[in-house]
Amino acid sequence: IVKRGVTEMVTPGTATNDKLLEHSSNNFLAALHLEKDGLYGAAFLDISTGEFFVAQGDREYTDKLIMGFRPAEVIFQRQLQKRFKEEFGARHYTYTLDEWIFAQAYAEESLLRHFDTHSLKGFGVEGMTAGLVAAGAILHYLKDTEHPNLQHITSLQRIDQAGHLWLDRFTIRNLELLHSPVENGATLLKALDNTVTPMGARLLKRWIVFPLVDPARINERLDVVEHLILHTELREKTLHALRQCGDLERLVSKIPLKKINPRELLQLARALRQVEVIKGLWSGSEAPYLDRLADALNPCTRMADKITTWIMDNPPAVAAKGGFIAPGVQEELDSWRYIAHNGKEYLAQLQQAESEKTGIPSLKIGFNNVFGYYLEVTNTHKDKVPPEWIRKQTLANCERYITPELKDYEEKIIGAEDKMLVIEMQLFDALLHELHDYLGHIQTDAGILASLDCLCCFAQNALQYNYKKPELHDGDELEIRQGRHPVIERQLAAGEAYVANDLILNKEEQQIIILTGPNMSGKSALLRQTALITLMAHMGSFVPADSARVPLTDKIFTRVGASDNLSAGESTFMVEMNETASIINNVSSRCLILLDEIGRGTSTYDGISIAWSIAEFLHNAPERPKTFFATHYHELNELEGKLPRVKNYHVTNREIGGKIIFLRQLAPGGSTHSFGIHVARMAGMPPELVARAKEVLLQLEAKPVAEGPGAQLKELSGPKMQLSIFDAHSQTFDEIRSLLESLDINRLTPVEALMKLNEIKGLLR
């Protein structure tokens, strides 16, 4: 009879199987709790690593958290289903729970029981009532889905909104930090990820979406990166050790989940050996932060020794089949193994001993399925059989006997495999039970190794791509010398250099830059690289520039690109206005704002009016937010003469022989042309369409602006606006048509056809 029952429920947010997880990404289960005053509590747990975070804030902050953590599953109160969809969209896998599960008393009781403590103050989560309610709901959900073994969840980490540079979900998307709208497109993560461990790769993602604002912590990271760059041998030895650590974070979490196998257990011990190596490398380091990290490492030497002593080399991947405990660990196991693996030798010795004792030279030991092992004696010597032997079978030429010793050995052989497996599993369970006392230490080690991996990654990037150490300061001026886009410069063809640019933004003289220039000239790249350099500096990374003085920044806002949200009934322009409104309503004295093509989703005059008023509003705001404003509306160049802290810049280009060459160099002064028609030609638009566009442009430019675009376009309407392949240069096309009609293609040779084609080409010239 096979006993059947539910032992575990797997949902997107509770998966622990390696085949369901991506090694370089966390698999977070999120819970949201809404208080009556509109405050959201949020909790995020990765059951595969034991990481547990709590936070709370308004809807926008919660939205940013969800965008940053990208949970595989979100749970919330059942009656909030409609509101959740309205506020956070339908892009998440969700599950709803009853209201009573989100009661404060029940949540706190669940957390206190899990952490086996009388107070949560030790976790530094005081005042986070809403967040703790969400955390309690997660523990309840895990219990409901048959996940009782959660001893690896040993801590609760607080996420403070004030502790990180603000990136809203629009900025995370627009800057393509983690994901690109294009399949397999380039992202900042791909450009920076030089990590060598899975836990380092996962941590890097969090460092990107949660940059620091504490200058002491940022400079600690920058100093370590500088130290790693200067000490090549130590960096290389550290990287070599890290590469052998594997995914220590997920390995240790498998212990309480009872999903670790002998091979993984041995890998864990080897990783702890590397922890010891790294601790030795960096203890007493000249970099204080590295010295503190090394001091916090615990190699768990006794436990690592025990694992390597108990588990044999190259053990099987499945514990249930046995064969992984090393010889010499347990005497009884060794004796059973001897019996199981040395049966023939034992039987030969027994046969010789009985033959000598009885004087029967022809004595043999055999086996059959009826009564197992037996002693066979020929009729010639059956009178020598001892009385204690038991006769089991008589044949024509011989008799077969069994003895108590032979029967006892038979039972041992038959039961040896089962006995060995039972003993091995008992030893394995004892080893895992003992490891429970080391869970916290090993998790701390894994976190430190992940941080070291990220810092080594920053050092490698700086060396490989010529990044420089940024200077963070308390002032307001952003000064970048020869800055480059960290993603785009990596996509260039071999031998092609990225055009670097200088940039200065401050509150006194150059608060707002109005950037104009041709399409495809690199305006958007300049905006994004400014944001990315600022962000990388706050991560503690060196930056792609010759030098960068970066003011401590608390928020980065971007409004770039065009997209709609038709499922929510929002047009491209509505999405644009929503994102811009979010920026306007959240400006601060230390924020950085990047605006690209504001107002292009509506009519020209409406767009100019909106863009103009936004620039004025930001200029006159008491916070004086630093703003980089790219636009096609050249009318905005007039703002430089009207507002003292607005400066015009353009991206240079050169027109040679009717063709435009983009120089991608930032220069003072505004631009008066967008060269959209040139770009249309480069995109492969039909020549006749491009020619007609030039005609329309010339006529529009010849009219006074005061007449308004409606009047100008009205004069242009009529047959001329109906494009036809024979409209432009009609005489030439008539000649070509006549020539084509006169041809008899059935009589043309290939050479004649080529000659006629060349003749037509000449007419087009």
Short mmCIF file of C-alpha atoms in Angstrom, two decimals, residues 251 253-265 317-319:
data_model
loop_
_atom_site.label_atom_id
_atom_site.label_comp_id
_atom_site.label_asym_id
_atom_site.label_seq_id
_atom_site.Cartn_x
_atom_site.Cartn_y
_atom_site.Cartn_z
CA LEU A 251 22.99 25.78 -0.67
CA SER A 253 18.92 27.34 2.57
CA LYS A 254 18.46 23.78 1.36
CA ILE A 255 19.53 22.40 4.74
CA PRO A 256 16.35 23.20 6.73
CA LEU A 257 14.25 22.65 3.61
CA LYS A 258 15.71 19.09 3.59
CA LYS A 259 16.50 19.39 -0.09
CA ILE A 260 20.28 19.30 0.02
CA ASN A 261 22.02 16.21 -1.33
CA PRO A 262 25.46 14.78 -0.43
CA ARG A 263 27.15 16.32 -3.46
CA GLU A 264 25.79 19.77 -2.55
CA LEU A 265 26.78 19.28 1.07
CA ALA A 317 23.60 13.37 -6.14
CA VAL A 318 20.78 11.44 -4.42
CA ALA A 319 21.00 10.63 -0.72
#
